[in-house]
CSV table of N, CA and C in Angstrom, one decimal:
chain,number,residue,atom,x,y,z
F,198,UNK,N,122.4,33.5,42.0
F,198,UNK,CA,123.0,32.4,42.8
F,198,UNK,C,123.2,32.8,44.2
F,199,UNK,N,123.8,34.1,44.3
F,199,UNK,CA,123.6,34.5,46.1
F,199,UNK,C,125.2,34.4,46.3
F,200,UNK,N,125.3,34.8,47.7
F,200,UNK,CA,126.7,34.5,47.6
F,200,UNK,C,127.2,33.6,48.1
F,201,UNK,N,126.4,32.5,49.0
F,201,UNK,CA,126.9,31.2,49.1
F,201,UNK,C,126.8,30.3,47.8
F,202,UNK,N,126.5,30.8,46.6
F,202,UNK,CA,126.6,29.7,45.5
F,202,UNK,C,127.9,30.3,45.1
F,203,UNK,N,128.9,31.9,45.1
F,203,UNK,CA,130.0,32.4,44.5
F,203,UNK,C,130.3,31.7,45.5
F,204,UNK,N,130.4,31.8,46.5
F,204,UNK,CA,131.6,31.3,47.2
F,204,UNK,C,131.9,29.5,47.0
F,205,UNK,N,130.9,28.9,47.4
F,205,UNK,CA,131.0,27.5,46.9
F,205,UNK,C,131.5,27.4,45.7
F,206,UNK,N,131.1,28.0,44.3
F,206,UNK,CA,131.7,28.1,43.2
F,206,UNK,C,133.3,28.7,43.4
F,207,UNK,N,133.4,28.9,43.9
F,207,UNK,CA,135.4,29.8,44.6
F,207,UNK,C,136.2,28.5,45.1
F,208,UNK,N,134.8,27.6,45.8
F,208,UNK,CA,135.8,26.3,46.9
F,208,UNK,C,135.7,25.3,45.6
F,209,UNK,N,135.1,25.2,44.8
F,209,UNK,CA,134.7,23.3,43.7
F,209,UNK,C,135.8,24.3,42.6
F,210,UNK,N,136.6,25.4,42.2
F,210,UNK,CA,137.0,25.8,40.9
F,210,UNK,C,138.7,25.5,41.0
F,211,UNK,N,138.9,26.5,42.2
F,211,UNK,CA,140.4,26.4,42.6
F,211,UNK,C,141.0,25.5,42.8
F,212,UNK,N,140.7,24.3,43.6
F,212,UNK,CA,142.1,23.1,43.5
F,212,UNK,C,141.9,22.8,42.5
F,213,UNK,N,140.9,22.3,41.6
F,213,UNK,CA,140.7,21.8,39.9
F,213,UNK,C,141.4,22.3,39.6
F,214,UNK,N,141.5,23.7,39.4
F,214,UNK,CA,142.2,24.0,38.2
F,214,UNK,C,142.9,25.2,38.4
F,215,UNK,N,143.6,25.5,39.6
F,215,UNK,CA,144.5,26.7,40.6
F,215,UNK,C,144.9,27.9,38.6
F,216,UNK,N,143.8,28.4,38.6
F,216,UNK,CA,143.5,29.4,38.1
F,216,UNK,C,143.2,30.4,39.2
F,217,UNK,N,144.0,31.4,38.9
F,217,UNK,CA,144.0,32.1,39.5
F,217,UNK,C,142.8,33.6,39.4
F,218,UNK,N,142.7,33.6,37.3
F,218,UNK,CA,142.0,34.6,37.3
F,218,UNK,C,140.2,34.1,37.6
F,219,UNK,N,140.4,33.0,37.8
F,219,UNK,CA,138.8,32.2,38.1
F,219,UNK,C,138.7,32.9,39.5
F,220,UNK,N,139.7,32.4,40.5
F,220,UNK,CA,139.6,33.1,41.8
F,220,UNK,C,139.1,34.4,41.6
F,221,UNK,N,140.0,35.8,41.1
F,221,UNK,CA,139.9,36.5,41.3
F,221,UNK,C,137.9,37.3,40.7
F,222,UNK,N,137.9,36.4,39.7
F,222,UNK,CA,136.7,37.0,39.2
F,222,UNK,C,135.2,36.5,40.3
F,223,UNK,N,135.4,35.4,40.7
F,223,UNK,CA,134.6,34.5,41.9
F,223,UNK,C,134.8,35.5,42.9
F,224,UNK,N,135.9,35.9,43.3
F,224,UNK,CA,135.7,37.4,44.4
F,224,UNK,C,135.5,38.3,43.9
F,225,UNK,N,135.5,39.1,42.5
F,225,UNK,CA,135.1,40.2,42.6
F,225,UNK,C,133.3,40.3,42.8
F,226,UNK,N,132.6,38.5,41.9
F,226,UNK,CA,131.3,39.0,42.4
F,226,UNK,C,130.7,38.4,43.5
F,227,UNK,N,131.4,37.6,44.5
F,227,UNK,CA,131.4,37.5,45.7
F,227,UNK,C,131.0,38.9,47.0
F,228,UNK,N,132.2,39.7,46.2
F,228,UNK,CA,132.2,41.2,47.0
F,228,UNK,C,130.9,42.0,46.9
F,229,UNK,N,130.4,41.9,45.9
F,229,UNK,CA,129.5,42.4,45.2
F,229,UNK,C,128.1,41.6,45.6
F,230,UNK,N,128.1,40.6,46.5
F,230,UNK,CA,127.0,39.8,46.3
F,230,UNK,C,127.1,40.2,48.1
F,231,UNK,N,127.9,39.9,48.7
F,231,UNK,CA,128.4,39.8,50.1
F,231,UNK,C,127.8,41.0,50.7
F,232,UNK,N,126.6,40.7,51.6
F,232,UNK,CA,126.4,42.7,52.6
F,232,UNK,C,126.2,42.0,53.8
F,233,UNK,N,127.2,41.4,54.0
F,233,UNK,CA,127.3,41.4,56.2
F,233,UNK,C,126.9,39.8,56.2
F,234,UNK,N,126.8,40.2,57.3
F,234,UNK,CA,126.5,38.5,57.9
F,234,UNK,C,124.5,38.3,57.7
F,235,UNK,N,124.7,37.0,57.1
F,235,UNK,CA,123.3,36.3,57.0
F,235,UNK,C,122.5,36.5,57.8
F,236,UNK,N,121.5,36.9,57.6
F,236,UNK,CA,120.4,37.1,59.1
F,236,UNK,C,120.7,37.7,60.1
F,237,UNK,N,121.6,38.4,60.2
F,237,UNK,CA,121.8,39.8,60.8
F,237,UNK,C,121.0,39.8,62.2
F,238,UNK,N,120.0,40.6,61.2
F,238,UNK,CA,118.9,41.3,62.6
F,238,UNK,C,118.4,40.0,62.8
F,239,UNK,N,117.8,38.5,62.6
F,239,UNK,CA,117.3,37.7,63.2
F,239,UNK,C,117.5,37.5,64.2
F,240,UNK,N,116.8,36.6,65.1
F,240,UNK,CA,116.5,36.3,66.5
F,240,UNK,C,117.7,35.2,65.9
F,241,UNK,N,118.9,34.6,66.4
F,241,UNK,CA,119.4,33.3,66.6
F,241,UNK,C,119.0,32.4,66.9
F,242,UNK,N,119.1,31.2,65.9
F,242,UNK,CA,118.9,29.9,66.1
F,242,UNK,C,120.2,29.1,65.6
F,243,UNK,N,120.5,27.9,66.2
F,243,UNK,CA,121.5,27.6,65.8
F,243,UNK,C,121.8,26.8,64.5
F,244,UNK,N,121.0,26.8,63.4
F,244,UNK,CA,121.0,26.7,62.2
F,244,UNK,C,121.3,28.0,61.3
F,245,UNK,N,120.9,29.3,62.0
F,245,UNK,CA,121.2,30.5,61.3
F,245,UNK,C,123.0,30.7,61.8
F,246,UNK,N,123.0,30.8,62.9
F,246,UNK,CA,124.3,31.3,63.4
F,246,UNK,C,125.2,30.4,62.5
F,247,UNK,N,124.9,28.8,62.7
F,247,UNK,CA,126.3,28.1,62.2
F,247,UNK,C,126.3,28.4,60.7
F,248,UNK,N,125.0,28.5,60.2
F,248,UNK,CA,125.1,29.3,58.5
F,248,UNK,C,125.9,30.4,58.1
F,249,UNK,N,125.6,31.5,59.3
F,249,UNK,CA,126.0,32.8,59.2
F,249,UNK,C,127.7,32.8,59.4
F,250,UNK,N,127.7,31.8,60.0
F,250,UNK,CA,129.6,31.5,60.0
F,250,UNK,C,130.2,31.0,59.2
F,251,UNK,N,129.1,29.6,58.4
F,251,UNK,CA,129.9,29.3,57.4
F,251,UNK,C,130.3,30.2,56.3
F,252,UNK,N,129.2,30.7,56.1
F,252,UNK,CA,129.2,31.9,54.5
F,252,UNK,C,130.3,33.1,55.2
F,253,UNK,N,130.3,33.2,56.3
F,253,UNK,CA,131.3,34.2,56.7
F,253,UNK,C,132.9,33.4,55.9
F,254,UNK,N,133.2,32.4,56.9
F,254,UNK,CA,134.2,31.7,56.6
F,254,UNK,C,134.6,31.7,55.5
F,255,UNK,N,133.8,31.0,54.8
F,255,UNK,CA,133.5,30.7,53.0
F,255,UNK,C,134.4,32.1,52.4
F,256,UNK,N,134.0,33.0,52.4
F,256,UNK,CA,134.0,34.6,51.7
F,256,UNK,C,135.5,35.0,52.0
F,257,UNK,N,135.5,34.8,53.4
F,257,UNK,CA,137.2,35.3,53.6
F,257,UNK,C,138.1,34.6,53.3
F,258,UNK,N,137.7,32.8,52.9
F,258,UNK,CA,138.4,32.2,52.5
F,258,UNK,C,138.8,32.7,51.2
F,259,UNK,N,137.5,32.6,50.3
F,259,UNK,CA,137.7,33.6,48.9
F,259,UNK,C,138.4,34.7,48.9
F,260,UNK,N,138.6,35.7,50.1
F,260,UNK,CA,139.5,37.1,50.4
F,260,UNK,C,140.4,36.3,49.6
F,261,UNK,N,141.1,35.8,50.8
F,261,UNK,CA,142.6,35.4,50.9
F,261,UNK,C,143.0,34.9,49.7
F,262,UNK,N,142.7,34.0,48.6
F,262,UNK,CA,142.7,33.3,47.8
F,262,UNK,C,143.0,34.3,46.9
F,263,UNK,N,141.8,35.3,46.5
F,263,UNK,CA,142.2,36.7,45.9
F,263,UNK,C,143.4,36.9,46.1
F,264,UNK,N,143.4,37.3,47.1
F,264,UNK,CA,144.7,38.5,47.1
F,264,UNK,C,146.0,37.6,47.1
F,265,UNK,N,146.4,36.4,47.2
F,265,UNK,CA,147.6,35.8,47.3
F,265,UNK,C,147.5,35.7,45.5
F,266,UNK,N,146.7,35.5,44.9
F,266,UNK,CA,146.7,35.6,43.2
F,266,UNK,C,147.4,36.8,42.8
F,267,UNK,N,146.6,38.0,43.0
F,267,UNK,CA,146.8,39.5,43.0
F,267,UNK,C,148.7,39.8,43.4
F,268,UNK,N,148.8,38.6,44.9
F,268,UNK,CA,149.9,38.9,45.2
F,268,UNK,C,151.1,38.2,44.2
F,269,UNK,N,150.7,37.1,43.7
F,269,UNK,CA,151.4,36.5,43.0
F,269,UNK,C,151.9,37.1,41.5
F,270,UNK,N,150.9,38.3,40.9
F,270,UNK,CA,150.9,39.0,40.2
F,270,UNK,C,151.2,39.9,39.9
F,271,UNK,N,151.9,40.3,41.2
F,271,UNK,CA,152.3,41.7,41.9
F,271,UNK,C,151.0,43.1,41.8
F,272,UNK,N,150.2,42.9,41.8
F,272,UNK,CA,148.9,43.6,41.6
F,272,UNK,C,148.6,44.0,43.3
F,273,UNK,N,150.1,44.9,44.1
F,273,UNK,CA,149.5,45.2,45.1
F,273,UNK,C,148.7,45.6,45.9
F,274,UNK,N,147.7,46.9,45.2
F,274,UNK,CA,146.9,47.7,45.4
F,274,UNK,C,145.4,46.4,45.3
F,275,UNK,N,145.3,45.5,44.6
F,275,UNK,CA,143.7,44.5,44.2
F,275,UNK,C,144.6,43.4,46.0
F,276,UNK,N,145.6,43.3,45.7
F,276,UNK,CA,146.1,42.5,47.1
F,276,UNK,C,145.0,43.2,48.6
F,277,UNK,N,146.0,44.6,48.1
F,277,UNK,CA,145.7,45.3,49.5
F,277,UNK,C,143.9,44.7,49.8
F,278,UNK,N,143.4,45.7,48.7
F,278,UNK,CA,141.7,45.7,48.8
F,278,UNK,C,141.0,44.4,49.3
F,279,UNK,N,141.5,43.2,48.5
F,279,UNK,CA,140.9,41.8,48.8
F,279,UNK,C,141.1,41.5,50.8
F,280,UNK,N,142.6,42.1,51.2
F,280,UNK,CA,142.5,41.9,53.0
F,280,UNK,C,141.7,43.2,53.1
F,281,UNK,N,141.5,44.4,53.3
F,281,UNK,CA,140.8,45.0,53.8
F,281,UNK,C,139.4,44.4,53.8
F,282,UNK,N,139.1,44.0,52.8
F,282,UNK,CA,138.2,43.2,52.6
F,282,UNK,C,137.8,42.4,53.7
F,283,UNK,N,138.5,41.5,54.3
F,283,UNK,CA,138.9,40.7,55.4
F,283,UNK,C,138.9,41.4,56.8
F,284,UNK,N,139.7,42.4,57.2
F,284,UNK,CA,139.8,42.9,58.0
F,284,UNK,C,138.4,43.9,58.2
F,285,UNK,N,137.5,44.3,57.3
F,285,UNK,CA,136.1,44.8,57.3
F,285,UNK,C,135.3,44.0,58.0
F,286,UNK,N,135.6,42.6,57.2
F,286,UNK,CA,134.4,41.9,58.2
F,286,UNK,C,134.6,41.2,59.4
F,287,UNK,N,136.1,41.3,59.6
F,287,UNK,CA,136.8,40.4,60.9
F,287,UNK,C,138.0,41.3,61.9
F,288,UNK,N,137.6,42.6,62.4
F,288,UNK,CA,138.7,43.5,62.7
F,288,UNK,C,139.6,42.7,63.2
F,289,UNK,N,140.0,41.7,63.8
F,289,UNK,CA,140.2,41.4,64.7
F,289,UNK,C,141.3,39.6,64.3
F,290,UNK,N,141.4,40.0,62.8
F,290,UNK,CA,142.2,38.6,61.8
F,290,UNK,C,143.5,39.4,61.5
F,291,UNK,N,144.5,39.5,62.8
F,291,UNK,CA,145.8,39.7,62.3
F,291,UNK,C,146.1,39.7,61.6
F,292,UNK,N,146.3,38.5,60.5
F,292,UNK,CA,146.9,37.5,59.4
F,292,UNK,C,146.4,38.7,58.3
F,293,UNK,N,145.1,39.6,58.3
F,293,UNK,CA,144.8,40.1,57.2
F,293,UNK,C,145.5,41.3,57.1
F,294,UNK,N,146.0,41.9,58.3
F,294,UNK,CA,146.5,43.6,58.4
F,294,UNK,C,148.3,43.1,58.1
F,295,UNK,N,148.6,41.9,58.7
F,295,UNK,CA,149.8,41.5,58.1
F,295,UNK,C,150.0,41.3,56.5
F,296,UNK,N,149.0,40.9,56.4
F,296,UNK,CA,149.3,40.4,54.6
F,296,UNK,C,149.2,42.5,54.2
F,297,UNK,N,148.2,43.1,54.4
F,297,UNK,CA,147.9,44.3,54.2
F,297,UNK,C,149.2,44.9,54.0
F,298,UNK,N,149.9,45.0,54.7
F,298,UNK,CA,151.4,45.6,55.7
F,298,UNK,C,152.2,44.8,54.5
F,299,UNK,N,152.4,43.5,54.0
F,299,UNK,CA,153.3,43.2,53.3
F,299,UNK,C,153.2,43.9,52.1
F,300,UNK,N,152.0,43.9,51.8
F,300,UNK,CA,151.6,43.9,50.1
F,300,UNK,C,152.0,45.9,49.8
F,301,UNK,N,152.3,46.5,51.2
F,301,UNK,CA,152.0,48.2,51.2
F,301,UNK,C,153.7,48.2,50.9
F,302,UNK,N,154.4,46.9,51.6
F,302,UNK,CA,155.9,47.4,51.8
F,302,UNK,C,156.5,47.0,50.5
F,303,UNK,N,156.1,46.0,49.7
F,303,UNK,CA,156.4,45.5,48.5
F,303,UNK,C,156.0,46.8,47.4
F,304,UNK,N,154.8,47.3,47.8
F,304,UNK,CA,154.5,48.4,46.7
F,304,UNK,C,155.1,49.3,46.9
F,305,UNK,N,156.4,49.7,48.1
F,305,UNK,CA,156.7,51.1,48.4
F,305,UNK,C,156.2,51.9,49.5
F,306,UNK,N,154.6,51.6,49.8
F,306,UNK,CA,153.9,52.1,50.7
F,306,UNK,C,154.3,52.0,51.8
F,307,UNK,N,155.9,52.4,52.3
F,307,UNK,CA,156.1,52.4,53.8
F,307,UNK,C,155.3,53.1,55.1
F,308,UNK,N,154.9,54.0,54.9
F,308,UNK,CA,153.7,54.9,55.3
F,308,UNK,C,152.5,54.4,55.5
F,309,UNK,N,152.0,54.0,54.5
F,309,UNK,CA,150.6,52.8,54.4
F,309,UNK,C,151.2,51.7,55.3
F,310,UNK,N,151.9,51.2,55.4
F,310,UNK,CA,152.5,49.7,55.9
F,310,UNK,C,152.2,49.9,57.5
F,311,UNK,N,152.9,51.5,57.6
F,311,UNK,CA,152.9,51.7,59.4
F,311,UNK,C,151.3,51.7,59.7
F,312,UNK,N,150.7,52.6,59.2
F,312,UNK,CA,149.3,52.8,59.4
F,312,UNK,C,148.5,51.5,59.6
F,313,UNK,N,148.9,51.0,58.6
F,313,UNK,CA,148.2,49.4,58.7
F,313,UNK,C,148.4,48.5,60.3
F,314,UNK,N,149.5,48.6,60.5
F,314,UNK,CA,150.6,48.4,61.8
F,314,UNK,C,149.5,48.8,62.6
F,315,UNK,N,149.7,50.4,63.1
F,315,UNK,CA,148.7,50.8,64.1
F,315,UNK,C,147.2,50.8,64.2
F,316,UNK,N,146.4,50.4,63.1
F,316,UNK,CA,145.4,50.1,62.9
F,316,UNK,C,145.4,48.5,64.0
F,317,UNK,N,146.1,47.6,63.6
F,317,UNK,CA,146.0,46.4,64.0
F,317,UNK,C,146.2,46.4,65.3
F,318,UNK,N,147.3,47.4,65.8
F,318,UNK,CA,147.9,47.2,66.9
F,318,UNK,C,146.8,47.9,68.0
F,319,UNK,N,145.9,48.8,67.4
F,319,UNK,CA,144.8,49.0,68.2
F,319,UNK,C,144.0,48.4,68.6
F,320,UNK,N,143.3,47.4,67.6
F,320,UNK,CA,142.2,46.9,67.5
F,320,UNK,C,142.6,45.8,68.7
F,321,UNK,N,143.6,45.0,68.7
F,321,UNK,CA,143.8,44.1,69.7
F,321,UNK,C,144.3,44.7,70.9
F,322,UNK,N,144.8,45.8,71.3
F,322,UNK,CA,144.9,46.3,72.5
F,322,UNK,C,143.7,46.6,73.1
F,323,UNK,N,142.1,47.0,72.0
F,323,UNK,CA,141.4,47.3,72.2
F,323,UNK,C,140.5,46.2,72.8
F,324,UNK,N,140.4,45.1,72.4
F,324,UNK,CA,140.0,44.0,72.4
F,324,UNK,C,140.8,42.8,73.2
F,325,UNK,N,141.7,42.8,73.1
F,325,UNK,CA,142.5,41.6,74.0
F,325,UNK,C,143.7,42.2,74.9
F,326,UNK,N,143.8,43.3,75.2
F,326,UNK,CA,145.0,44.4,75.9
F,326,UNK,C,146.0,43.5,75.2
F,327,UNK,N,146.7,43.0,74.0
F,327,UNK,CA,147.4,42.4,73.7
F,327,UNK,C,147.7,43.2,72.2
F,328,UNK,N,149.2,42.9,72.2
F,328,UNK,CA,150.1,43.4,71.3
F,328,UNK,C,149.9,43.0,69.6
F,329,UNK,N,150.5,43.1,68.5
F,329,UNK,CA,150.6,42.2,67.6
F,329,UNK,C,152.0,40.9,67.6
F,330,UNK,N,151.3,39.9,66.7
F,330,UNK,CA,152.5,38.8,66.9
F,330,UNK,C,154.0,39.3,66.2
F,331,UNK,N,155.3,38.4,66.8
F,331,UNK,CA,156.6,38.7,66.1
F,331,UNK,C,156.5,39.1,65.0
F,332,UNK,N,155.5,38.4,64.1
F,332,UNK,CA,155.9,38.4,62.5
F,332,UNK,C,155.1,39.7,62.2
F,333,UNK,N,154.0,40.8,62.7
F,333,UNK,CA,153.7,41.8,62.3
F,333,UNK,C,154.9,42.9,63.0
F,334,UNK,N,155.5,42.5,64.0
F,334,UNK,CA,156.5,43.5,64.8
F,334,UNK,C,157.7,43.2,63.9
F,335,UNK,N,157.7,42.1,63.5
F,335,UNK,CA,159.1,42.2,62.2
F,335,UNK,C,158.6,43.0,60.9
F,336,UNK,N,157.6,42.7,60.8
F,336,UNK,CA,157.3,44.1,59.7
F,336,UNK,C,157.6,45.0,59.5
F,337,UNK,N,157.0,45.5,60.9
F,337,UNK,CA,157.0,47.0,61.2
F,337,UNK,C,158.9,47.2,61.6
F,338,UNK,N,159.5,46.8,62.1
F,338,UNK,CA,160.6,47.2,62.2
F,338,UNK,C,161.9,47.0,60.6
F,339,UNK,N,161.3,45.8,59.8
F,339,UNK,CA,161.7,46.4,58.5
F,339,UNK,C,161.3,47.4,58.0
F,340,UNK,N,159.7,48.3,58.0
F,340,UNK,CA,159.5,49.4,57.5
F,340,UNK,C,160.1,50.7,58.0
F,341,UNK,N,160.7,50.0,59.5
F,341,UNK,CA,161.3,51.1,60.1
F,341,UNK,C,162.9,51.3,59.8
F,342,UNK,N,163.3,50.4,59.8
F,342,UNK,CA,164.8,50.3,58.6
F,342,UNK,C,164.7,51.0,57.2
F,343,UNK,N,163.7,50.9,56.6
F,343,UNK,CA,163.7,51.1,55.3
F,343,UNK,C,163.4,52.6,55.0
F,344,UNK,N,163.0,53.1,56.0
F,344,UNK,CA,162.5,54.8,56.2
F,344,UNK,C,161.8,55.0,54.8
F,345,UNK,N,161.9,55.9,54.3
F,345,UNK,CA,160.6,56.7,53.1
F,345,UNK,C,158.9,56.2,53.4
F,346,UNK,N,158.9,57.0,54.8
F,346,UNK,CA,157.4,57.6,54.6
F,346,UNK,C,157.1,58.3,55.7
């Protein structure tokens, strides 16, 4: 099927029928089917690019979907993996090192949570000379209240 038929099969299953372990199994072979962006080394045409974004789109949508299941199940470690997941193909998607950062501080991982922090807080200094938003600096200063790590 490829991985724009998992992922399409991820977008027609979930509102039907907000199963969750349907999601999670649709991402595991999503992950599995997924190696980078569509046409890569091609020359760009704008039929490939807007493809190569959709199926990008599509896939992370599938991340997230994962891991809020995972999260729902308290399965933080399948949480974590589904954003890194996200953050692999998008350094630069806040929202995924934040979810990352939650799911580390919920499991105890205060240590992992900071790391995650500075990982993020690099990438956009690196990229936008710009900080992380309130809600990843409220994180990090709960993990910094919470000490153990």
């Amino acid at each position: 099927k490829g991985i724009s038929g998992a992922v399409s099969d991820g977008r027609k299953v979930e509102p039907v029928t907000h199963t969750g372990p349907v999601i999670a199994d649709l991402y595991e072979k999503a992950v599995n089917l997924y190696k980078g962006d569509f046409l890569s080394g091609q020359q760009d045409s704008t039929w490939s690019a807007s493809l190569r974004e959709n199926i990008k789109d599509e896939f992370i949508l599938l991340c997230y979907k994962a891991g809020e299941f995972y999260e729902s199940i308290k399965e933080w470690d399948k949480g974590i993996e589904c954003y890194k997941t996200v953050s692999g193909i998008d350094n630069l998607r806040e929202d995924s090192y934040r979810r990352m950062m939650s799911c580390n501080i919920k499991a105890g991982l205060n240590g992992e949570a900071l790391a995650v922090y500075n990982r993020c807080n690099n990438m956009l200094h690196l990229a936008h000379s710009a900080g992380p938003s309130r809600e990843m600096e409220a994180l990090r200063h709960r993990v910094m209240e919470n000490g153990n790590f």
